XYZ file of C-alpha atoms in Angstrom:
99
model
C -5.671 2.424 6.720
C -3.916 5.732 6.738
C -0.860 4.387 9.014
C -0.371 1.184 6.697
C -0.271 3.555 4.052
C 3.363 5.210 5.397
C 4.931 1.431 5.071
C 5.613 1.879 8.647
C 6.916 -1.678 8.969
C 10.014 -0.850 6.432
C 10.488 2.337 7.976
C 11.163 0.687 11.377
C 13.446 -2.182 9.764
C 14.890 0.625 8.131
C 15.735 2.239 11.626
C 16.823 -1.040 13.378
C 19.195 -2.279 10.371
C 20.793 1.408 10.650
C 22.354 0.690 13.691
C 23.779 -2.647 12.337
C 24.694 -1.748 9.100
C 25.876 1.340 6.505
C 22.650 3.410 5.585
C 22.499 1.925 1.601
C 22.930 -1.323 3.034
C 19.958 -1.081 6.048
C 17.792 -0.037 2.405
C 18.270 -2.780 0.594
C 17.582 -5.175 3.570
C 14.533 -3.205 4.652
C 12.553 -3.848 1.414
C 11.047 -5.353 -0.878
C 7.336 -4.149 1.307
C 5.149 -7.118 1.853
C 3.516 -8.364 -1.313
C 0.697 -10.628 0.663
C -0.507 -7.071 2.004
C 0.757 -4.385 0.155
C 0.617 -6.501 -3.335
C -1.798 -5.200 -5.887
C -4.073 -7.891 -5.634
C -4.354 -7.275 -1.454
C -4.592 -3.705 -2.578
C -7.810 -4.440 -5.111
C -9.367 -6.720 -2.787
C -9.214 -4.174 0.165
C -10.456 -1.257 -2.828
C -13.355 -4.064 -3.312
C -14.198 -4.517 0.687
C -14.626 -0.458 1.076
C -16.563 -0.141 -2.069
C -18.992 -2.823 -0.841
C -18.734 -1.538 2.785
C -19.827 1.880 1.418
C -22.694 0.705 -1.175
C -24.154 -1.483 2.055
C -24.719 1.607 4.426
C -25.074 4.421 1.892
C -28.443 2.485 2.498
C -28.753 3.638 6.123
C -27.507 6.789 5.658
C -26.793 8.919 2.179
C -23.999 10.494 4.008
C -21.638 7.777 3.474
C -22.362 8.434 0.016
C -19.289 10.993 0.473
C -17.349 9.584 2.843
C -16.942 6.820 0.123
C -16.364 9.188 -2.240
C -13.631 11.176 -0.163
C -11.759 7.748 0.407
C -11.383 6.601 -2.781
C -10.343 9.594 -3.984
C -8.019 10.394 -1.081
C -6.702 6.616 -1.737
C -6.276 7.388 -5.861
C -3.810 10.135 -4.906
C -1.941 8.448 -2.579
C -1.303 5.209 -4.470
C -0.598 6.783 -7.439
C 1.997 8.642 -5.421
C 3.156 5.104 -3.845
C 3.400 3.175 -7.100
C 4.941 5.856 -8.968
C 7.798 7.076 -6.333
C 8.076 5.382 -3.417
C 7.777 1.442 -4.113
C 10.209 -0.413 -5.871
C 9.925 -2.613 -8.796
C 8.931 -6.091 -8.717
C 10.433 -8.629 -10.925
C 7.196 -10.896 -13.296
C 8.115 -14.001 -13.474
C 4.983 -14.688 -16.098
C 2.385 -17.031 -15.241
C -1.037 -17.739 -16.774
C -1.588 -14.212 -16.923
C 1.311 -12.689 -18.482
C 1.193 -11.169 -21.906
């Protein structure tokens, strides 16, 4: 989880359009990031899977109690560092959701 977190996929785009094309241009073409994995409804249903992962075996053992604990927490700072820096804006094109 810790290696999908550094968006390694547009970083090596990034590096393979460089050679092709000016740096600003090698940027655009290297994003938007995957929405089907990095989307915020991949992201809740992953936050969902570990939750459940860690209130299954916190039954085994209390220790994973805090491991759960630690990874959320360690995953709140990063993705608040993600979504407020380093991700770019998507577009809403409404839907039955949209207010």
């Amino acid at each position: 989880q810790a290696l999908n977190i550094t968006r390694y996929l547009n970083l090596a785009k990034y590096m393979a359009l460089r050679q092709l094309y000016p740096p600003d241009q090698a940027k655009q073409l290297s994003e938007p990031e995957d929405q089907d994995y990095y989307g915020i409804g991949s992201l809740s249903a992953r936050a969902t899977l570990n939750l459940t992962i860690s209130l299954v075996f916190c039954t085994l053992s209390p220790i994973i109690c805090i491991i759960g604990i630690v990874n959320f927490v360690l995953a709140r700072l990063v993705h608040a560092y993600l979504f407020t820096y380093a991700e770019t804006k998507k577009s809403d094109l409404g839907g039955d959701f949209f207010l």
